[in-house]
Structure formats: structure tokens, C-alpha cells
Amino acid sequence: MDKVWYSLYDRLLDKRALHGAFAKVKSSKGAGGIDGQSINDFAKGQEKHIHQLLHELRTKSYQPQPVRRVEIDKPGGGVRLLGIPAVRDRVVQQALLDILQPIFDPYFHPSSYGYRPGHSCHQAIDKATMFIRQYERKWVVDMDLSKCFDTLDHDLIISSFRRKVSDGSILGLLEKILKSGVMTGAGWQASETGSPQGGVISPLVANVYLDSFDQFMKDRGHRIVRYADDILILCQSKKAAKNAYTQASHYLEGDLRLTVNRQKSHICHSLKGVKFLGVAIHSGFTRIQREKIRNFRAKVKAMTRRNLPVNVEKVIDDLNPLLRGFANYFRIANCQGELRKLSAWIRRRLRAIQLKQWKRPKRLHRRLRQLGYSGEFKLIKMNSWHNAASPLSHYALPNRYFHRELGLFDLGNVATGISVSI
């Protein structure tokens, strides 16, 4: 029988807990809510703000402000709705999360990886890869839920938390957070369902809510991998996959009152690739999804325009965090050839910038002579993309110049196909 926790609210009434919660909020950065107060503003009056929160929590007069609506364009079209709480509300949510996470997390399904301490996207990808290649579960149900965070049923959320927490004050605070509403351009809107993406507590809410689905599938012998609302069900035959899809859809739409996106949910085979968390897992290899490469190239293009009013060193300084992040995430794929091609393309763009900034061929020729080259050099057009790949530009700006002298992160030197501890 699961342990039930009765008295938890007093843990919120600890000044040290709230100061610790603000430290985590501050490290996560983020924008302010509808009150316009930034994290730095809160930090300047931290003692006063924490004291006020303690008073409101102690007297049960605390009322979270509506979240600020932000729309983020999705790569495949449409928008993702985010709800940004005020900083003071994020502090309370973080303190609440610090209490509730240790109670629920140890009991989650072992193949649930989203937004959990010590769990990662890489581990989720590795688990799915193991099921496909070692357990021969090559027929995969890729489940897509429509606006999952926005459609979580509030009554089911509270009942899901009540299984382990019977402290009415904690559950009442959670309900206040869920029902605080949303501020849009048209004014205040009630939040009858959902836990807004952007809230500190929302990932735990979603995991607690969806854990009953995880356990339902486990009890029926299905192998799943879930990262938040990204769900894979891995089967040994097409017939088994169809059965799993039917069972999963009935439970998600019936018991959990969610909506399965029938257009995006589908059954696929690993021979054609199973798309999951930015990669495509095939029967014998893993590659980066093409749209992720397109998005990466678009970002690099925007940062390496030839008309930028900064020198190449500054461009590289700005570019390196993007390159490191891309490489560190996608090194789990078998993508060394792809990374080498991208690295060569990036160097060409940097050469194009430098050639244009030199303006005249004489400056290029001077550079070549400084490097020890002699003879007559061709006059080339300095603002030409074609000439950025010419032998003269390579002689003047060799690969080692970018990587060793200017510190450009070398995508082509990244070890790929790595595996992580699941």
C-alpha cells in the first residue's frame, strides 16, 4: 500500500525553504509575469518579498496572479501556448515542487523521463533504441496528444495528487495555482482545465497525471517510453501495435479525458525510422531529423550574414554556444558525417564574411604573402559566396585558423553515436 502524507503545509512556512526556492527560480532565469516584476527586481527586495509571501501563506491569504500568455511558433506550424507566472508565484510553485517531487518521483514508471531529476532526453532515446534493437520491438506506436498541458482535467489532477497527499492545505494551494487564470490581450480568462506550460509545477503535474497511463500500459505488458507528452509504445508485430494503439487511445481519451491527435499519431516501423525527441531511430542506426538540421542551419545563417557590422571573432563568440548545444544534444545520433558537412559549411560562411570585410583582393593577397605564399594571385570578387570556397580563401583562412586561433567550436571533431546510462 502506498504511503500517504498528511502534514506538509508547514514545510512551506519556512523562510529558508522560500529563499532556496527563489535561488532555483533565479538560476532558471526567465521573464516576468503580468506584474512586470523581473527576477532582478525581486532579488533587490528579496527579504521583504519572502516575508510577504510567508505572511500570505501562513494566513492562507495567498492568491496567485494570472499567468501571462505567450505564444511560441512551432517548427511544424501552429503555436504553443505558454503561461508565464509572476516571479513571486514561481517561488511558491518551486517551494511546492521541492515538497512534492520527492514524494511522487520515486514511484513513476521507469520509462518516464520527462522533467525528472537525473533523467534526460538521451536516456529516453537510449531506452527506445534498446527496445527496438535488442528486444526486437520494431513496430512502434507514436502517440501525439493535442494540447496535453492545456487540457489536463483539474479534478483528475487533484485526485491524482490525493493518492499520496491528504494535506488539504497543500491540495488547496495546488488548486489555486491551477485556477489562477490567464491574462491575454483581451483580458483575464478563467483556466477551467490545464496546467500552463511555463509554470514551475506544471511538469510534475503532467507526470503525476500521466503516470496512471504508464502504469495501465505496464500492467498490460506493453513497453513504453514517455518524455512528458511524447509517447512511444514499442511492439513486436503490427497486430500488437494496433492493439496497443487502441488500448492507449481508449484510456487517454476515456479515463484521462485527453485528446489523441489522430492525424499525427501513427504506427511505424524502425526500418523507416521512428521519430523521437529530435532524432529518427532506425533498426541499425540513429540520425538527426531533417527538420532539426534545417532549423539549425537557419539559425546559423541568421548569425553569419555577410553584412553583420562585427568582426569574425565576435561572430564566432556568438556562434559557439549554439554549436556546442547542437553537438552535445545530437551526439547521441550516428551523425559524424553530417556534423563534418555542417562544420565545413560554417567555415565557408565565415570565410565569406572575412572576404567581404577585407573588401579588396589586395588585402587577401597581403594575407597570403604574410603566410609565406608567393607568386601572382588572381583577382577575385570579394563578396562572392562562390569565392568563399576558392583555393585562395582556403589558403588565406585555413581550417586551423578558425579552430585553433579564433576558437571556433569544431562540430567535425565531436564523438558521435554515444550511449548513456539509462
PDB file of C-alpha atoms in Angstrom, residues 31-246:
ATOM      1  CA  ALA A  31      10.785  36.658 -17.944  1.00  0.00           C
ATOM      2  CA  GLY A  32       8.460  38.371 -15.506  1.00  0.00           C
ATOM      3  CA  GLY A  33       4.727  37.846 -15.192  1.00  0.00           C
ATOM      4  CA  ILE A  34       1.795  40.218 -15.564  1.00  0.00           C
ATOM      5  CA  ASP A  35       3.008  42.458 -12.711  1.00  0.00           C
ATOM      6  CA  GLY A  36       6.154  43.328 -14.676  1.00  0.00           C
ATOM      7  CA  GLN A  37       8.445  42.382 -11.796  1.00  0.00           C
ATOM      8  CA  SER A  38      11.696  40.827 -13.043  1.00  0.00           C
ATOM      9  CA  ILE A  39      13.870  38.341 -11.183  1.00  0.00           C
ATOM     10  CA  ASN A  40      16.385  41.126 -10.510  1.00  0.00           C
ATOM     11  CA  ASP A  41      13.619  43.316  -9.087  1.00  0.00           C
ATOM     12  CA  PHE A  42      12.585  40.506  -6.745  1.00  0.00           C
ATOM     13  CA  ALA A  43      16.208  39.918  -5.744  1.00  0.00           C
ATOM     14  CA  LYS A  44      16.702  43.581  -4.771  1.00  0.00           C
ATOM     15  CA  GLY A  45      13.914  43.321  -2.211  1.00  0.00           C
ATOM     16  CA  GLN A  46      14.254  39.590  -1.576  1.00  0.00           C
ATOM     17  CA  GLU A  47      13.929  39.687   2.214  1.00  0.00           C
ATOM     18  CA  LYS A  48      10.823  41.864   2.057  1.00  0.00           C
ATOM     19  CA  HIS A  49       9.186  39.787  -0.692  1.00  0.00           C
ATOM     20  CA  ILE A  50       9.877  36.488   1.086  1.00  0.00           C
ATOM     21  CA  HIS A  51       8.472  37.905   4.314  1.00  0.00           C
ATOM     22  CA  GLN A  52       5.303  38.951   2.493  1.00  0.00           C
ATOM     23  CA  LEU A  53       4.908  35.513   0.908  1.00  0.00           C
ATOM     24  CA  LEU A  54       5.382  33.853   4.301  1.00  0.00           C
ATOM     25  CA  HIS A  55       2.661  36.051   5.778  1.00  0.00           C
ATOM     26  CA  GLU A  56       0.222  35.273   2.958  1.00  0.00           C
ATOM     27  CA  LEU A  57       0.915  31.533   3.101  1.00  0.00           C
ATOM     28  CA  ARG A  58       0.618  31.458   6.892  1.00  0.00           C
ATOM     29  CA  THR A  59      -2.698  33.326   6.899  1.00  0.00           C
ATOM     30  CA  LYS A  60      -3.965  31.386   3.836  1.00  0.00           C
ATOM     31  CA  SER A  61      -4.484  34.709   2.039  1.00  0.00           C
ATOM     32  CA  TYR A  62      -2.035  33.923  -0.764  1.00  0.00           C
ATOM     33  CA  GLN A  63      -3.629  34.215  -4.191  1.00  0.00           C
ATOM     34  CA  PRO A  64      -1.520  33.555  -7.310  1.00  0.00           C
ATOM     35  CA  GLN A  65      -1.765  36.099 -10.102  1.00  0.00           C
ATOM     36  CA  PRO A  66      -2.989  35.070 -13.561  1.00  0.00           C
ATOM     37  CA  VAL A  67      -0.219  33.835 -15.825  1.00  0.00           C
ATOM     38  CA  ARG A  68       0.936  35.947 -18.752  1.00  0.00           C
ATOM     39  CA  ARG A  69       0.050  34.366 -22.095  1.00  0.00           C
ATOM     40  CA  VAL A  70       2.925  33.960 -24.558  1.00  0.00           C
ATOM     41  CA  GLU A  71       2.629  32.289 -27.957  1.00  0.00           C
ATOM     42  CA  ILE A  72       5.625  30.455 -29.418  1.00  0.00           C
ATOM     43  CA  ASP A  73       5.628  29.378 -33.055  1.00  0.00           C
ATOM     44  CA  LYS A  74       6.025  25.634 -33.571  1.00  0.00           C
ATOM     45  CA  PRO A  75       8.522  24.496 -36.236  1.00  0.00           C
ATOM     46  CA  GLY A  76       5.814  22.467 -37.980  1.00  0.00           C
ATOM     47  CA  GLY A  77       3.242  25.244 -37.890  1.00  0.00           C
ATOM     48  CA  GLY A  78       0.797  26.472 -35.276  1.00  0.00           C
ATOM     49  CA  VAL A  79       1.645  27.961 -31.903  1.00  0.00           C
ATOM     50  CA  ARG A  80       2.496  26.635 -28.468  1.00  0.00           C
ATOM     51  CA  LEU A  81       0.748  28.475 -25.641  1.00  0.00           C
ATOM     52  CA  LEU A  82       2.948  29.297 -22.670  1.00  0.00           C
ATOM     53  CA  GLY A  83       1.810  30.742 -19.376  1.00  0.00           C
ATOM     54  CA  ILE A  84       4.434  32.800 -17.532  1.00  0.00           C
ATOM     55  CA  PRO A  85       3.699  33.170 -13.799  1.00  0.00           C
ATOM     56  CA  ALA A  86       4.843  36.172 -11.785  1.00  0.00           C
ATOM     57  CA  VAL A  87       8.207  35.716 -10.072  1.00  0.00           C
ATOM     58  CA  ARG A  88       6.619  35.554  -6.601  1.00  0.00           C
ATOM     59  CA  ASP A  89       4.286  32.809  -7.830  1.00  0.00           C
ATOM     60  CA  ARG A  90       7.199  30.888  -9.325  1.00  0.00           C
ATOM     61  CA  VAL A  91       8.870  30.984  -5.907  1.00  0.00           C
ATOM     62  CA  VAL A  92       5.793  29.442  -4.271  1.00  0.00           C
ATOM     63  CA  GLN A  93       5.494  26.853  -7.035  1.00  0.00           C
ATOM     64  CA  GLN A  94       9.166  25.936  -6.666  1.00  0.00           C
ATOM     65  CA  ALA A  95       8.792  25.530  -2.899  1.00  0.00           C
ATOM     66  CA  LEU A  96       5.739  23.346  -3.501  1.00  0.00           C
ATOM     67  CA  LEU A  97       7.646  21.332  -6.093  1.00  0.00           C
ATOM     68  CA  ASP A  98      10.511  20.790  -3.628  1.00  0.00           C
ATOM     69  CA  ILE A  99       7.997  19.205  -1.249  1.00  0.00           C
ATOM     70  CA  LEU A 100       6.011  17.111  -3.721  1.00  0.00           C
ATOM     71  CA  GLN A 101       8.681  15.896  -6.167  1.00  0.00           C
ATOM     72  CA  PRO A 102      10.432  13.537  -3.691  1.00  0.00           C
ATOM     73  CA  ILE A 103       7.057  12.058  -2.740  1.00  0.00           C
ATOM     74  CA  PHE A 104       5.956  11.139  -6.275  1.00  0.00           C
ATOM     75  CA  ASP A 105       9.088  10.811  -8.397  1.00  0.00           C
ATOM     76  CA  PRO A 106      10.457   7.525  -6.953  1.00  0.00           C
ATOM     77  CA  TYR A 107       7.219   5.745  -7.883  1.00  0.00           C
ATOM     78  CA  PHE A 108       6.951   6.890 -11.501  1.00  0.00           C
ATOM     79  CA  HIS A 109       7.194   4.357 -14.318  1.00  0.00           C
ATOM     80  CA  PRO A 110      10.866   3.569 -15.067  1.00  0.00           C
ATOM     81  CA  SER A 111      10.399   4.553 -18.725  1.00  0.00           C
ATOM     82  CA  SER A 112       9.118   8.036 -17.894  1.00  0.00           C
ATOM     83  CA  TYR A 113      11.945  10.508 -18.497  1.00  0.00           C
ATOM     84  CA  GLY A 114      10.478  13.982 -18.926  1.00  0.00           C
ATOM     85  CA  TYR A 115      11.361  16.716 -16.420  1.00  0.00           C
ATOM     86  CA  ARG A 116      12.586  14.334 -13.734  1.00  0.00           C
ATOM     87  CA  PRO A 117      15.753  14.761 -11.657  1.00  0.00           C
ATOM     88  CA  GLY A 118      18.510  12.524 -13.001  1.00  0.00           C
ATOM     89  CA  HIS A 119      16.585  11.758 -16.201  1.00  0.00           C
ATOM     90  CA  SER A 120      17.210  13.113 -19.688  1.00  0.00           C
ATOM     91  CA  CYS A 121      16.220  13.063 -23.344  1.00  0.00           C
ATOM     92  CA  HIS A 122      19.329  10.988 -24.081  1.00  0.00           C
ATOM     93  CA  GLN A 123      18.199   8.314 -21.641  1.00  0.00           C
ATOM     94  CA  ALA A 124      14.746   8.220 -23.230  1.00  0.00           C
ATOM     95  CA  ILE A 125      16.285   7.842 -26.699  1.00  0.00           C
ATOM     96  CA  ASP A 126      18.610   5.109 -25.443  1.00  0.00           C
ATOM     97  CA  LYS A 127      15.710   3.197 -23.863  1.00  0.00           C
ATOM     98  CA  ALA A 128      13.689   3.337 -27.088  1.00  0.00           C
ATOM     99  CA  THR A 129      16.777   2.266 -29.049  1.00  0.00           C
ATOM    100  CA  MET A 130      17.317  -0.688 -26.727  1.00  0.00           C
ATOM    101  CA  PHE A 131      13.717  -1.875 -27.137  1.00  0.00           C
ATOM    102  CA  ILE A 132      13.978  -1.625 -30.935  1.00  0.00           C
ATOM    103  CA  ARG A 133      17.385  -3.245 -31.443  1.00  0.00           C
ATOM    104  CA  GLN A 134      17.862  -5.622 -28.526  1.00  0.00           C
ATOM    105  CA  TYR A 135      14.270  -6.628 -27.814  1.00  0.00           C
ATOM    106  CA  GLU A 136      13.232  -6.625 -31.495  1.00  0.00           C
ATOM    107  CA  ARG A 137      10.284  -4.304 -30.827  1.00  0.00           C
ATOM    108  CA  LYS A 138      10.458  -2.657 -34.230  1.00  0.00           C
ATOM    109  CA  TRP A 139       6.752  -1.825 -34.639  1.00  0.00           C
ATOM    110  CA  VAL A 140       6.192   1.422 -32.795  1.00  0.00           C
ATOM    111  CA  VAL A 141       3.088   3.413 -31.902  1.00  0.00           C
ATOM    112  CA  ASP A 142       3.922   7.112 -31.913  1.00  0.00           C
ATOM    113  CA  MET A 143       1.191   8.794 -29.835  1.00  0.00           C
ATOM    114  CA  ASP A 144       0.530  12.509 -30.206  1.00  0.00           C
ATOM    115  CA  LEU A 145      -1.712  14.318 -27.719  1.00  0.00           C
ATOM    116  CA  SER A 146      -3.444  17.543 -28.691  1.00  0.00           C
ATOM    117  CA  LYS A 147      -2.512  20.384 -26.312  1.00  0.00           C
ATOM    118  CA  CYS A 148      -1.861  17.985 -23.452  1.00  0.00           C
ATOM    119  CA  PHE A 149      -0.794  20.550 -20.823  1.00  0.00           C
ATOM    120  CA  ASP A 150      -3.743  22.783 -21.680  1.00  0.00           C
ATOM    121  CA  THR A 151      -6.384  20.044 -21.360  1.00  0.00           C
ATOM    122  CA  LEU A 152      -5.453  18.280 -18.111  1.00  0.00           C
ATOM    123  CA  ASP A 153      -8.628  17.905 -16.081  1.00  0.00           C
ATOM    124  CA  HIS A 154      -8.395  19.783 -12.755  1.00  0.00           C
ATOM    125  CA  ASP A 155     -10.491  17.285 -10.808  1.00  0.00           C
ATOM    126  CA  LEU A 156      -8.331  14.416 -12.052  1.00  0.00           C
ATOM    127  CA  ILE A 157      -5.167  16.368 -11.201  1.00  0.00           C
ATOM    128  CA  ILE A 158      -6.274  16.837  -7.598  1.00  0.00           C
ATOM    129  CA  SER A 159      -7.446  13.230  -7.265  1.00  0.00           C
ATOM    130  CA  SER A 160      -4.110  12.034  -8.680  1.00  0.00           C
ATOM    131  CA  PHE A 161      -2.203  14.020  -6.037  1.00  0.00           C
ATOM    132  CA  ARG A 162      -4.628  12.903  -3.323  1.00  0.00           C
ATOM    133  CA  ARG A 163      -3.437   9.307  -3.733  1.00  0.00           C
ATOM    134  CA  LYS A 164      -0.279  10.213  -1.826  1.00  0.00           C
ATOM    135  CA  VAL A 165      -1.061  13.599  -0.258  1.00  0.00           C
ATOM    136  CA  SER A 166      -4.026  14.142   2.050  1.00  0.00           C
ATOM    137  CA  ASP A 167      -2.961  17.566   3.343  1.00  0.00           C
ATOM    138  CA  GLY A 168      -5.919  19.746   2.350  1.00  0.00           C
ATOM    139  CA  SER A 169      -3.880  22.952   2.552  1.00  0.00           C
ATOM    140  CA  ILE A 170      -1.361  21.645   0.020  1.00  0.00           C
ATOM    141  CA  LEU A 171      -4.102  20.419  -2.306  1.00  0.00           C
ATOM    142  CA  GLY A 172      -5.969  23.716  -1.900  1.00  0.00           C
ATOM    143  CA  LEU A 173      -2.837  25.677  -2.820  1.00  0.00           C
ATOM    144  CA  LEU A 174      -2.320  23.488  -5.879  1.00  0.00           C
ATOM    145  CA  GLU A 175      -5.919  24.088  -6.934  1.00  0.00           C
ATOM    146  CA  LYS A 176      -5.456  27.852  -6.540  1.00  0.00           C
ATOM    147  CA  ILE A 177      -2.437  27.695  -8.834  1.00  0.00           C
ATOM    148  CA  LEU A 178      -4.352  25.697 -11.442  1.00  0.00           C
ATOM    149  CA  LYS A 179      -7.330  28.066 -11.393  1.00  0.00           C
ATOM    150  CA  SER A 180      -5.434  31.368 -11.272  1.00  0.00           C
ATOM    151  CA  GLY A 181      -6.430  32.212 -14.846  1.00  0.00           C
ATOM    152  CA  VAL A 182      -4.643  33.628 -17.867  1.00  0.00           C
ATOM    153  CA  MET A 183      -4.080  37.252 -18.870  1.00  0.00           C
ATOM    154  CA  THR A 184      -4.248  37.780 -22.633  1.00  0.00           C
ATOM    155  CA  GLY A 185      -4.564  40.827 -24.860  1.00  0.00           C
ATOM    156  CA  ALA A 186      -8.323  40.505 -24.490  1.00  0.00           C
ATOM    157  CA  GLY A 187      -8.155  40.487 -20.676  1.00  0.00           C
ATOM    158  CA  TRP A 188      -8.477  37.853 -17.956  1.00  0.00           C
ATOM    159  CA  GLN A 189      -9.612  34.354 -18.886  1.00  0.00           C
ATOM    160  CA  ALA A 190     -10.572  31.634 -16.450  1.00  0.00           C
ATOM    161  CA  SER A 191      -8.495  28.425 -16.560  1.00  0.00           C
ATOM    162  CA  GLU A 192     -11.055  25.653 -16.325  1.00  0.00           C
ATOM    163  CA  THR A 193      -8.587  22.982 -17.455  1.00  0.00           C
ATOM    164  CA  GLY A 194      -4.877  22.585 -17.847  1.00  0.00           C
ATOM    165  CA  SER A 195      -1.620  23.450 -16.136  1.00  0.00           C
ATOM    166  CA  PRO A 196       0.116  26.095 -18.242  1.00  0.00           C
ATOM    167  CA  GLN A 197       3.452  25.295 -19.844  1.00  0.00           C
ATOM    168  CA  GLY A 198       5.849  27.745 -18.275  1.00  0.00           C
ATOM    169  CA  GLY A 199       4.735  27.090 -14.721  1.00  0.00           C
ATOM    170  CA  VAL A 200       7.343  25.572 -12.400  1.00  0.00           C
ATOM    171  CA  ILE A 201       4.911  22.985 -11.052  1.00  0.00           C
ATOM    172  CA  SER A 202       3.409  22.043 -14.450  1.00  0.00           C
ATOM    173  CA  PRO A 203       5.904  19.290 -15.444  1.00  0.00           C
ATOM    174  CA  LEU A 204       5.289  17.439 -12.159  1.00  0.00           C
ATOM    175  CA  VAL A 205       1.532  17.887 -12.582  1.00  0.00           C
ATOM    176  CA  ALA A 206       1.714  16.330 -16.052  1.00  0.00           C
ATOM    177  CA  ASN A 207       3.882  13.436 -14.851  1.00  0.00           C
ATOM    178  CA  VAL A 208       1.574  12.649 -11.926  1.00  0.00           C
ATOM    179  CA  TYR A 209      -1.433  12.873 -14.245  1.00  0.00           C
ATOM    180  CA  LEU A 210       0.062  10.632 -16.969  1.00  0.00           C
ATOM    181  CA  ASP A 211       1.626   8.101 -14.594  1.00  0.00           C
ATOM    182  CA  SER A 212      -1.698   6.274 -14.381  1.00  0.00           C
ATOM    183  CA  PHE A 213      -1.461   5.773 -18.156  1.00  0.00           C
ATOM    184  CA  ASP A 214       2.112   4.496 -17.781  1.00  0.00           C
ATOM    185  CA  GLN A 215       1.023   2.003 -15.123  1.00  0.00           C
ATOM    186  CA  PHE A 216      -2.045   0.974 -17.161  1.00  0.00           C
ATOM    187  CA  MET A 217       0.185   0.086 -20.118  1.00  0.00           C
ATOM    188  CA  LYS A 218       2.713  -1.661 -17.876  1.00  0.00           C
ATOM    189  CA  ASP A 219       0.003  -3.827 -16.305  1.00  0.00           C
ATOM    190  CA  ARG A 220      -0.960  -4.988 -19.825  1.00  0.00           C
ATOM    191  CA  GLY A 221       2.599  -5.910 -20.721  1.00  0.00           C
ATOM    192  CA  HIS A 222       3.270  -3.023 -23.107  1.00  0.00           C
ATOM    193  CA  ARG A 223       6.731  -1.498 -23.371  1.00  0.00           C
ATOM    194  CA  ILE A 224       6.580   2.285 -23.464  1.00  0.00           C
ATOM    195  CA  VAL A 225       8.940   5.235 -23.407  1.00  0.00           C
ATOM    196  CA  ARG A 226       7.477   8.599 -22.435  1.00  0.00           C
ATOM    197  CA  TYR A 227       9.031  12.044 -22.271  1.00  0.00           C
ATOM    198  CA  ALA A 228       6.306  14.395 -20.988  1.00  0.00           C
ATOM    199  CA  ASP A 229       3.578  14.082 -23.643  1.00  0.00           C
ATOM    200  CA  ASP A 230       5.840  12.389 -26.234  1.00  0.00           C
ATOM    201  CA  ILE A 231       4.822   8.727 -26.077  1.00  0.00           C
ATOM    202  CA  LEU A 232       6.200   5.652 -27.828  1.00  0.00           C
ATOM    203  CA  ILE A 233       4.711   2.164 -27.444  1.00  0.00           C
ATOM    204  CA  LEU A 234       7.111  -0.483 -28.757  1.00  0.00           C
ATOM    205  CA  CYS A 235       5.746  -3.783 -30.043  1.00  0.00           C
ATOM    206  CA  GLN A 236       6.949  -6.961 -31.794  1.00  0.00           C
ATOM    207  CA  SER A 237       4.302  -7.058 -34.510  1.00  0.00           C
ATOM    208  CA  LYS A 238       1.988  -4.760 -36.428  1.00  0.00           C
ATOM    209  CA  LYS A 239      -1.036  -6.521 -34.931  1.00  0.00           C
ATOM    210  CA  ALA A 240       0.275  -5.933 -31.398  1.00  0.00           C
ATOM    211  CA  ALA A 241       0.933  -2.277 -32.259  1.00  0.00           C
ATOM    212  CA  LYS A 242      -2.654  -1.815 -33.486  1.00  0.00           C
ATOM    213  CA  ASN A 243      -3.955  -3.387 -30.275  1.00  0.00           C
ATOM    214  CA  ALA A 244      -1.706  -1.158 -28.144  1.00  0.00           C
ATOM    215  CA  TYR A 245      -2.842   1.913 -30.071  1.00  0.00           C
ATOM    216  CA  THR A 246      -6.486   1.051 -29.419  1.00  0.00           C
TER     217      THR A 246
END
